[in-house]
Coordinates of C-alpha atoms and ligand atoms in Angstrom, one line a residue:
X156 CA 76.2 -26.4 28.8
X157 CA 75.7 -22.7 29.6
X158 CA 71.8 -22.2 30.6
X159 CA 70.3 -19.9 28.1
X160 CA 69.1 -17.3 31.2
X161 CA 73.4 -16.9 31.5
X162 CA 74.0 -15.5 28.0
X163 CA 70.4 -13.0 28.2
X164 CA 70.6 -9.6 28.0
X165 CA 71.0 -7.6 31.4
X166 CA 67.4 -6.6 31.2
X167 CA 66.1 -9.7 30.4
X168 CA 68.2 -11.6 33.4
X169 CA 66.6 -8.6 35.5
X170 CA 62.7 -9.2 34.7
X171 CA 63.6 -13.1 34.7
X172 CA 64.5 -12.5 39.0
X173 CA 61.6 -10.1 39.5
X174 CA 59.4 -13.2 38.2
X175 CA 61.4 -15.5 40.6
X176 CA 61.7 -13.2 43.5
X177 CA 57.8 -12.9 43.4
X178 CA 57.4 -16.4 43.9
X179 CA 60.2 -16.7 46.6
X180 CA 57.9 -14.2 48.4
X181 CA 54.9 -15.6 48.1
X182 CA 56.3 -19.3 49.2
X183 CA 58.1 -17.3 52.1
X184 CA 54.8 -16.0 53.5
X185 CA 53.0 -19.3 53.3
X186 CA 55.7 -21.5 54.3
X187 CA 58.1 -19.8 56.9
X188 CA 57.1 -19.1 60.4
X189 CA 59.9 -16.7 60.8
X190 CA 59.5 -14.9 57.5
X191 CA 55.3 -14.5 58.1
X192 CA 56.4 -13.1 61.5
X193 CA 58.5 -10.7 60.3
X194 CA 56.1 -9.7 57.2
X195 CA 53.5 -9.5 59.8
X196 CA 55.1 -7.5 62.7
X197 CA 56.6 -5.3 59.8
X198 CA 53.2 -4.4 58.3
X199 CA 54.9 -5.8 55.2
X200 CA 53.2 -6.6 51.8
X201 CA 54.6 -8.5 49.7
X202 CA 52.3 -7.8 46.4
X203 CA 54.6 -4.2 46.6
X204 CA 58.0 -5.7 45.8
X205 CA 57.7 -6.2 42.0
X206 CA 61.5 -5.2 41.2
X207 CA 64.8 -6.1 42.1
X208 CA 65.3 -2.5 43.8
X209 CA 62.1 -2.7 45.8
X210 CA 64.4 -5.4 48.1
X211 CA 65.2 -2.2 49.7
X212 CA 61.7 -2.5 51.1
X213 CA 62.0 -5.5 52.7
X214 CA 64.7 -5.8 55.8
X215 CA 67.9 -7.8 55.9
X216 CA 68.3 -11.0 57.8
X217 CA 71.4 -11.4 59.4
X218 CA 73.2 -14.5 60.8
X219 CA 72.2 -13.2 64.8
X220 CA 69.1 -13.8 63.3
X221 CA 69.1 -17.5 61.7
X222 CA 71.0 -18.6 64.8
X223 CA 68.4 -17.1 67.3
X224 CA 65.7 -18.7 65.1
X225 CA 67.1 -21.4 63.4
X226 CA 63.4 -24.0 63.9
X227 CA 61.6 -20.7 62.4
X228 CA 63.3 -21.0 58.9
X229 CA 62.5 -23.8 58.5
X230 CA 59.7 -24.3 55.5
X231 CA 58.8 -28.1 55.6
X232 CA 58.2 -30.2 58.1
X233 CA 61.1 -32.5 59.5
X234 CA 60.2 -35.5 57.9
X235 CA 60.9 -33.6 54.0
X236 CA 64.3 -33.1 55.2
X237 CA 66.8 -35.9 53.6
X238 CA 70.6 -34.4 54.5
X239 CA 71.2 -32.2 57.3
X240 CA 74.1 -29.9 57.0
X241 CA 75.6 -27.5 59.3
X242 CA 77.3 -24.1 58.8
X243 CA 81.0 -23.9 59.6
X244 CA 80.5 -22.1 63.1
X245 CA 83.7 -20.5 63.4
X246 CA 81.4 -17.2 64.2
X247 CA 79.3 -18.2 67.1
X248 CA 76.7 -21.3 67.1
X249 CA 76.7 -23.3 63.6
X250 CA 72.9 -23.2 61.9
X251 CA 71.3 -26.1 60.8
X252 CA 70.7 -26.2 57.4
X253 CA 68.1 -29.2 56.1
X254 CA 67.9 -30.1 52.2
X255 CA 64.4 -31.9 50.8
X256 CA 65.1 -34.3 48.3
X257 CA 64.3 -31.2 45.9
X258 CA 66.8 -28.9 47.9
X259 CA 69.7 -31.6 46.8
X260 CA 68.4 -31.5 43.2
X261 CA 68.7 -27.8 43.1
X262 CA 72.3 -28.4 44.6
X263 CA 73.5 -30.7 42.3
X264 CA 72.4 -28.5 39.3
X265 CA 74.1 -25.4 41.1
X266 CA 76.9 -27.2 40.8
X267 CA 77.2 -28.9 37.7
X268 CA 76.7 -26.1 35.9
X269 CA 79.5 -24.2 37.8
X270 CA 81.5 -27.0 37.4
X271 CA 80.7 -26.7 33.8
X272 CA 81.3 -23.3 33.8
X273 CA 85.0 -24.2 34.9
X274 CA 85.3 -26.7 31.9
X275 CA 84.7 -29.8 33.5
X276 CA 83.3 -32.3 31.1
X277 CA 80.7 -35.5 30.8
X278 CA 83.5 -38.1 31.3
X279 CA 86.2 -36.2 33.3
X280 CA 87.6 -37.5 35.9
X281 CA 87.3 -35.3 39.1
X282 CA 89.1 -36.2 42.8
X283 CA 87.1 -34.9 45.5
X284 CA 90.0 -34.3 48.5
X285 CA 87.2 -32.7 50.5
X286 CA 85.7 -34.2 53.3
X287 CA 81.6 -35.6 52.7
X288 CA 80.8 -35.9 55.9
X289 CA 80.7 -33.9 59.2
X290 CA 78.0 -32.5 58.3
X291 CA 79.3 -30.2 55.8
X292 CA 77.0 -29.4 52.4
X293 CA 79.7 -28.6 50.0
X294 CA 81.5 -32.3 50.2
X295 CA 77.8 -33.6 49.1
X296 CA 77.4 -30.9 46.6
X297 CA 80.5 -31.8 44.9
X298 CA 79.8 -35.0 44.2
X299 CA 75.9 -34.7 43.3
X300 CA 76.8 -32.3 40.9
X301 CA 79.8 -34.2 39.3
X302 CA 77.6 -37.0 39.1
X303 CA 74.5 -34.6 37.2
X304 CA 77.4 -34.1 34.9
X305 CA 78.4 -37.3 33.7
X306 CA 82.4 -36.8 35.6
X307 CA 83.4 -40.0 37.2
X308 CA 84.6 -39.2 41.1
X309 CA 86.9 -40.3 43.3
X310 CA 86.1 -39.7 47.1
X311 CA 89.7 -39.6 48.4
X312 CA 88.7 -37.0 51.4
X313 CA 91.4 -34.4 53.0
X314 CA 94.8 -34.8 53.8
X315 CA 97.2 -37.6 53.1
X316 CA 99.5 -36.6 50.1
X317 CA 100.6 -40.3 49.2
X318 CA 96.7 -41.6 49.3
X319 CA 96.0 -38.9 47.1
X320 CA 99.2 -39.1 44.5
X321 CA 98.5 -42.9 44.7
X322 CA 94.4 -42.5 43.2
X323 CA 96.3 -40.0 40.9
X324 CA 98.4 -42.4 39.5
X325 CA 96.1 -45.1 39.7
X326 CA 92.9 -43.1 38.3
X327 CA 94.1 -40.5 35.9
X328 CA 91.7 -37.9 37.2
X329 CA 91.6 -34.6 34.9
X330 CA 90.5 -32.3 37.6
X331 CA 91.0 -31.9 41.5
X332 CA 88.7 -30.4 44.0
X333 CA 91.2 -29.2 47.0
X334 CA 91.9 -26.2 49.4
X335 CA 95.0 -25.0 47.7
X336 CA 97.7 -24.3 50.1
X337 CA 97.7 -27.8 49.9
X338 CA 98.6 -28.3 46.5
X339 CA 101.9 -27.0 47.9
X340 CA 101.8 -30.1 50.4
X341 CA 101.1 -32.3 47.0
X342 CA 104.3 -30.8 45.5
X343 CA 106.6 -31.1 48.2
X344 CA 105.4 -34.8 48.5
X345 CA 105.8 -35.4 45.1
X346 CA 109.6 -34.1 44.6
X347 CA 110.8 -36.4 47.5
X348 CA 109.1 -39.1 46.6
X349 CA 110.2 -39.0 42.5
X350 CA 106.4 -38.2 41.4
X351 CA 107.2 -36.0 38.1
X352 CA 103.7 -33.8 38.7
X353 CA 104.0 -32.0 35.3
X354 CA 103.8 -35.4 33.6
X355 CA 100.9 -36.1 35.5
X356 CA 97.0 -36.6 34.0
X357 CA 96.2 -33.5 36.3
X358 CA 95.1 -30.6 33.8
X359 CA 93.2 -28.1 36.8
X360 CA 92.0 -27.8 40.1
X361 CA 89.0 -26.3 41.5
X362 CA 90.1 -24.2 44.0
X363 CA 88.1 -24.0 47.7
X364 CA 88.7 -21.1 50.6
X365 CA 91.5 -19.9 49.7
X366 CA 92.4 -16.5 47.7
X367 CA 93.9 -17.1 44.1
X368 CA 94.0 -13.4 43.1
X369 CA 94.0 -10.1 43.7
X370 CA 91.2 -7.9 43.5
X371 CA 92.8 -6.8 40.2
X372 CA 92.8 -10.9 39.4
X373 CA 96.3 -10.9 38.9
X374 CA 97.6 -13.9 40.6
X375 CA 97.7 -14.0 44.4
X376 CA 101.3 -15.3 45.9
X377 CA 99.8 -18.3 46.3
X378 CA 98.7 -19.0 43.5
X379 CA 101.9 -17.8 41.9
X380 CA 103.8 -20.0 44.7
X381 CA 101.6 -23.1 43.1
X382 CA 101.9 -22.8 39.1
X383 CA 105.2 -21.7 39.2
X384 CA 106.2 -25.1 40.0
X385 CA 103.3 -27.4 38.7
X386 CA 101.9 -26.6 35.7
X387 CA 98.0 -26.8 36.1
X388 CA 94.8 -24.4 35.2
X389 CA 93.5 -22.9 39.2
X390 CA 89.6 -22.1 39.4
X391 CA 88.9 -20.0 42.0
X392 CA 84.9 -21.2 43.5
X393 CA 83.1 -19.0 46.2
X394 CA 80.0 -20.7 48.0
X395 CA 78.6 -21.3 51.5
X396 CA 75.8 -23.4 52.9
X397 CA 73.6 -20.7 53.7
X398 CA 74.2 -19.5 49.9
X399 CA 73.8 -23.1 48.9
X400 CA 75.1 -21.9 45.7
X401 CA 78.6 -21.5 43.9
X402 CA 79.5 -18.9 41.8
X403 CA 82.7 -20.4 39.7
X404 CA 85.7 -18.8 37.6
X405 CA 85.6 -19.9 34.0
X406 CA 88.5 -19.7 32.1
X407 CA 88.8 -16.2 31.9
X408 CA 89.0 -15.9 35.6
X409 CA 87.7 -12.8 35.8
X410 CA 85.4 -13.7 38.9
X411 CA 83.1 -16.1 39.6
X412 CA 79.7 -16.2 37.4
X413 CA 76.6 -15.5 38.9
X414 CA 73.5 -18.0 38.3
X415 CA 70.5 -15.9 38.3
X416 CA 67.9 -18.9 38.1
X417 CA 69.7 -19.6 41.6
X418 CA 70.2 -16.7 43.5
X419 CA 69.7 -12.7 43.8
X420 CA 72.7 -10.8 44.9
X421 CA 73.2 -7.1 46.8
X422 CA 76.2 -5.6 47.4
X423 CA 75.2 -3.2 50.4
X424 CA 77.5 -0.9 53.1
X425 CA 77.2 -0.7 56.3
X426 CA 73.4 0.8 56.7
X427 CA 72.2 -1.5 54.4
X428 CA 72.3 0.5 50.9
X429 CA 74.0 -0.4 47.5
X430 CA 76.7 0.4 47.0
X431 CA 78.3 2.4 43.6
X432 CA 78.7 0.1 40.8
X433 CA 82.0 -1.7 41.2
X434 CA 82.8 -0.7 44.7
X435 CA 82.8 -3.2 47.7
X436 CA 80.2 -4.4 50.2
X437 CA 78.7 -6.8 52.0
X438 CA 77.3 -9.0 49.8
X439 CA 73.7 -9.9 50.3
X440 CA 71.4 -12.9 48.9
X441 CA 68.5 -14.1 48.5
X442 CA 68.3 -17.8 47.4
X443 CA 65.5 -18.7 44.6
X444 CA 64.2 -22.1 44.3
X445 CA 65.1 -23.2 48.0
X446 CA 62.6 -25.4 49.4
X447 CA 63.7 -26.2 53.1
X448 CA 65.5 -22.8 54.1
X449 CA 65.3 -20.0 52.3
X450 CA 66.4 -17.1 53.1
X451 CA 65.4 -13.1 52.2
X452 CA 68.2 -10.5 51.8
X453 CA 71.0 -12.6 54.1
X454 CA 74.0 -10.6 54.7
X455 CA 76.9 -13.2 54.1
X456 CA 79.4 -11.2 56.4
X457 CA 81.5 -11.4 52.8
X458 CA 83.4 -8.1 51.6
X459 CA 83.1 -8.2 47.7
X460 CA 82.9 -6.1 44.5
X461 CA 80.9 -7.2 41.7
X462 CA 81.8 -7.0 38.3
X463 CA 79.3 -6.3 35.2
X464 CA 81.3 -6.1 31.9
X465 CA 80.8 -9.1 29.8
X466 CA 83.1 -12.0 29.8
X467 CA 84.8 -13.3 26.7
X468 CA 83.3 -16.4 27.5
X469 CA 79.5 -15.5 26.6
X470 CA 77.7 -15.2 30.0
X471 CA 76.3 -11.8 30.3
X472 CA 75.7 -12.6 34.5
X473 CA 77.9 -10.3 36.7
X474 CA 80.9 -12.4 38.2
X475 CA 81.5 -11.9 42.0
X476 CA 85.6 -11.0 42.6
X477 CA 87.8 -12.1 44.9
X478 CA 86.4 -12.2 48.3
X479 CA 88.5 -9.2 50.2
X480 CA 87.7 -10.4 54.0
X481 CA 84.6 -11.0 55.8
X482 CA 83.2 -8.0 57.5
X483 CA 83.6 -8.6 61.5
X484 CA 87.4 -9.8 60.6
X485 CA 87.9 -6.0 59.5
X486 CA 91.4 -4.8 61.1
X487 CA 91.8 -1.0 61.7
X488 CA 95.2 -0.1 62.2
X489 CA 96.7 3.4 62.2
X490 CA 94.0 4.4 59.1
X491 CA 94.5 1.8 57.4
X492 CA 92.0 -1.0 57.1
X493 CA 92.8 -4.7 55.8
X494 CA 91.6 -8.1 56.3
X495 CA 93.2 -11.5 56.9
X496 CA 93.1 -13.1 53.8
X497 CA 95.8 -10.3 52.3
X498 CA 98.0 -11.2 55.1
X499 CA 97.8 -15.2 54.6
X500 CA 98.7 -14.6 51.1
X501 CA 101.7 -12.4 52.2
X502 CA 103.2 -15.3 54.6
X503 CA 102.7 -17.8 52.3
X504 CA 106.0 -16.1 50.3
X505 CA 108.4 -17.0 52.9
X506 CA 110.1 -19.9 52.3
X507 CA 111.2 -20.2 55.6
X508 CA 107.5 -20.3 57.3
X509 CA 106.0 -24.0 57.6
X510 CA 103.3 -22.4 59.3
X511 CA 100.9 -19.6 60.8
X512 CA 98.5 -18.0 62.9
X513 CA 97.0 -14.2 63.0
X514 CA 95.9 -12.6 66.5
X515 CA 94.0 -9.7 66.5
X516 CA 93.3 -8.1 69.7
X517 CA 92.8 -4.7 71.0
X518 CA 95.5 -2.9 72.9
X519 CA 95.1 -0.5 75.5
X520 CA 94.4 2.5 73.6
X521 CA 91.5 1.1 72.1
X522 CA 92.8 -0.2 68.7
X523 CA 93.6 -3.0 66.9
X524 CA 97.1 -4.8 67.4
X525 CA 98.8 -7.8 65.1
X526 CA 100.7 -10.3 66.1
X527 CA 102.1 -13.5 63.8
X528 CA 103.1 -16.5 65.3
X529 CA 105.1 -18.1 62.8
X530 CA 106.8 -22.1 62.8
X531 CA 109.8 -22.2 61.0
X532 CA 112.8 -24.8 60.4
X533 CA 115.3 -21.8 61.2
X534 CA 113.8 -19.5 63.6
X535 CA 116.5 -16.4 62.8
X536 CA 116.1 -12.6 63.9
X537 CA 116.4 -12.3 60.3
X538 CA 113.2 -13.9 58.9
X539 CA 111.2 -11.8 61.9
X540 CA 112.8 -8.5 60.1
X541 CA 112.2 -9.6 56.8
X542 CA 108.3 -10.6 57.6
X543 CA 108.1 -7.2 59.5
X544 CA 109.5 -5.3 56.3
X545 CA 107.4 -7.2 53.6
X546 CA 104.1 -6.5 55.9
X547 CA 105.2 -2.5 56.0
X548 CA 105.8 -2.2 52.1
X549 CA 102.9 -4.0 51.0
X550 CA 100.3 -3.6 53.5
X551 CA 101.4 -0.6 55.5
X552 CA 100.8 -2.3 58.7
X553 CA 103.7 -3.4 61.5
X554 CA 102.7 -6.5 63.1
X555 CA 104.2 -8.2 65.8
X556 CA 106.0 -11.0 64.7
X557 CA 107.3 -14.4 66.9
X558 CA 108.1 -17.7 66.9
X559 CA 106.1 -21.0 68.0
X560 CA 106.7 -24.4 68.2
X561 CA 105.7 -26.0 65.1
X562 CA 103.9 -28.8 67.5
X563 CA 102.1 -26.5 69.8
X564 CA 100.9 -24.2 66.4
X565 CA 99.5 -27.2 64.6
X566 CA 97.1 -27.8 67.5
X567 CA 96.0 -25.1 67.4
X568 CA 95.4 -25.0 63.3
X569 CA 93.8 -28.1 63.5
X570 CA 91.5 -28.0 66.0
X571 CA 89.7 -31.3 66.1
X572 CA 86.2 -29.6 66.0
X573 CA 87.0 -27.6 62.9
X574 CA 86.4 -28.6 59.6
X575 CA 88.7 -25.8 58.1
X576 CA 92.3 -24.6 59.3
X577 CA 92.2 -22.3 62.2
X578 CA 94.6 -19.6 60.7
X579 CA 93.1 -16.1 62.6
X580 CA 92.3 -15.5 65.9
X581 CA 90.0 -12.3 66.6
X582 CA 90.6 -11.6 70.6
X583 CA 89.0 -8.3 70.1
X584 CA 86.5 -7.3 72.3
Ligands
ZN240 ZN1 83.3 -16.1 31.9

């Protein structure tokens, strides 16, 4: 089920956009009173952006933006709206996101074609251990789009190892859909409750908001940490409501594959220009086909590199890597600049940490300092020193490192507003 548009030559994806792209303007400049205010004020004309390139014209819209003007985005009037999502929010307000009844049928083909893309099949069954409501679009998404695709669904939700190994065992599902740090959870559940995993119906899991591998796509320690033990297939996917598209691994897993019926991307610096093929950036959409908020040239706050050669699988689209950090988590220290995600990965070697948290604040000579607060079964002077000396070698960064109770951290992680683990604090100023 690859879409013919996916297997095209480059040029042929490229005029296939500027086609779209036209018509996203044009429906932007009737429909949305923030886009036909900024066209306006901006002496803008739309009729001039015929190519991909000419985007550069047109100015960025950044998520200050949306959350100043969140009622302007909007395209249709209230009553088209049938779901109402919101964005995460763990960077300022959250942004409400509606979806028309067409919106939802755009979603559901985003994602059964990714989920196609990751070999799911008419007939497999898929667990969902994502949550479908609090207002969050993915949950939804999954399910739509499993459902487009002929997969039968179980709606177990998040959490709860021994509700989830019991649908397993009950249900037989081929596939799970899961955050996967806690696949490790699922393990450890499994080996003291006698559950032999490996004989399991589980063949893969869709992978959600985590890191699975480098940016060379050699395995991250996670991922490592996971199939070491249990012998499944890991698909990294990469989305986000204000994408309201996926771009998923095949299995290749060389990146995830671009859609370009759905969605325009730009990988631009820090004034707003493209970067050199293959280096990283901020990477920039522009959604096609979006009925109730579209949006022109959004800056996703993502750091990624996009990759052009063509996969042995047959799609010709460009496959976005492995998302390095987002952009206002940057951490400068002594020249060196990293992001959180390459320190998660690094704790999650140790063994001897149940748990963590990353605070970045700013000392008082102006830069950036790290400190770990790590829960652990035996809190030694040892494991600190071993932490500090694994950070050095492989990051070239000397955090702080102490100890909290395990109690007091996982109140913190899960914060009862927060949909997602609360793993980095940015104190900065
Ligand atoms: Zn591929």
């Amino acid at each position: 089920m690859i879409p013919a548009i996916e297997k095209a030559p480059l040029e042929e994806i490229k005029k296939f956009q500027e086609a779209k792209l036209k018509e996203t303007l044009v429906y932007l400049s009737e429909n949305s009173p923030y886009y036909k205010a900024l066209f306006a004020k901006e002496n803008i004309d739309i009729t001039a952006i015929q190519t991909l390139e000419d985007l550069q014209q047109l100015p960025v819209t950044t998520k200050t933006n949306l959350q100043e003007n969140n009622d302007d985005f909007f395209c249709v009037p209230m009553h088209k709206i049938v779901d109402y999502a919101t964005t995460s929010g763990t960077l300022g307000n959250p942004v409400t996101f509606g979806l028309t009844d067409g919106d939802l049928e755009r979603l559901a083909y985003n994602e059964a074609i990714s989920f196609a893309c990751s070999g799911i099949q008419q007939g497999d069954v898929v667990q969902l251990m994502t949550t479908m409501d609090r207002r969050f679009m993915a949950g939804l998404a999954y399910f739509l789009g499993l459902r487009k695709l002929g997969a039968g669904v179980i709606r177990v939700g998040a959490g709860i190892p021994e509700l989830q190994w019991d649908s397993i065992l009950k249900y037989n599902p081929k596939y799970l859909i899961t955050v996967p740090s806690f696949l490790l959870k699922m393990i450890e559940y499994a080996e003291n409750n006698n559950i032999n995993y490996n004989a399991s119906s589980v063949k893969g899991v869709i992978c959600i908001g985590e890191a699975l591998r480098n940016q060379d796509f050699s395995p991250s320690v996670l991922a490592k940490k996971i199939t070491d033990k249990w012998d499944i297939q890991l698909f990294s996917t990469y989305a986000s409501t204000e994408m309201s598209t996926a771009f998923n691994e095949c299995g290749h897993f060389q990146g995830g594959h671009h859609h370009p019926e759905l969605i325009i991307t730009e990988i631009l610096d820090d004034n707003n220009q493209p970067v050199a093929a293959g280096e990283s950036g901020e990477l920039t959409i522009t959604t096609l086909g979006v009925e109730a908020l579209p949006l022109l040239r959004f800056k996703t706050g993502d750091i990624v590199r996009l990759h052009s050669e063509p996969c042995l699988c047959g799609r010709t689209t460009v496959r976005v890597g492995p998302v390095v950090g987002r952009k206002q988590h940057m951490i400068k220290y002594k020249g060196t600049t990293l992001y959180p995600p390459a320190m998660h990965d690094l704790l999650t070697f140790f063994e001897g940490v149940q748990g963590h948290l990353i605070e970045i604040s700013t000392n008082d000579l102006g830069t950036d300092e790290i400190l770990i607060k790590i829960a652990s079964n035996e809190p030694t002077e040892e494991l600190l020193d071993h932490i500090k000396d694994h950070f050095r070698a492989k990051l070239r960064v000397t955090p702080k490192v102490e100890f909290i109770a395990q109690d007091i951290l996982n109140k913190i992680i899960f914060a009862p507003m927060s949909r997602k683990p609360v793993t980095f604090i940015d104190k900065r100023i």
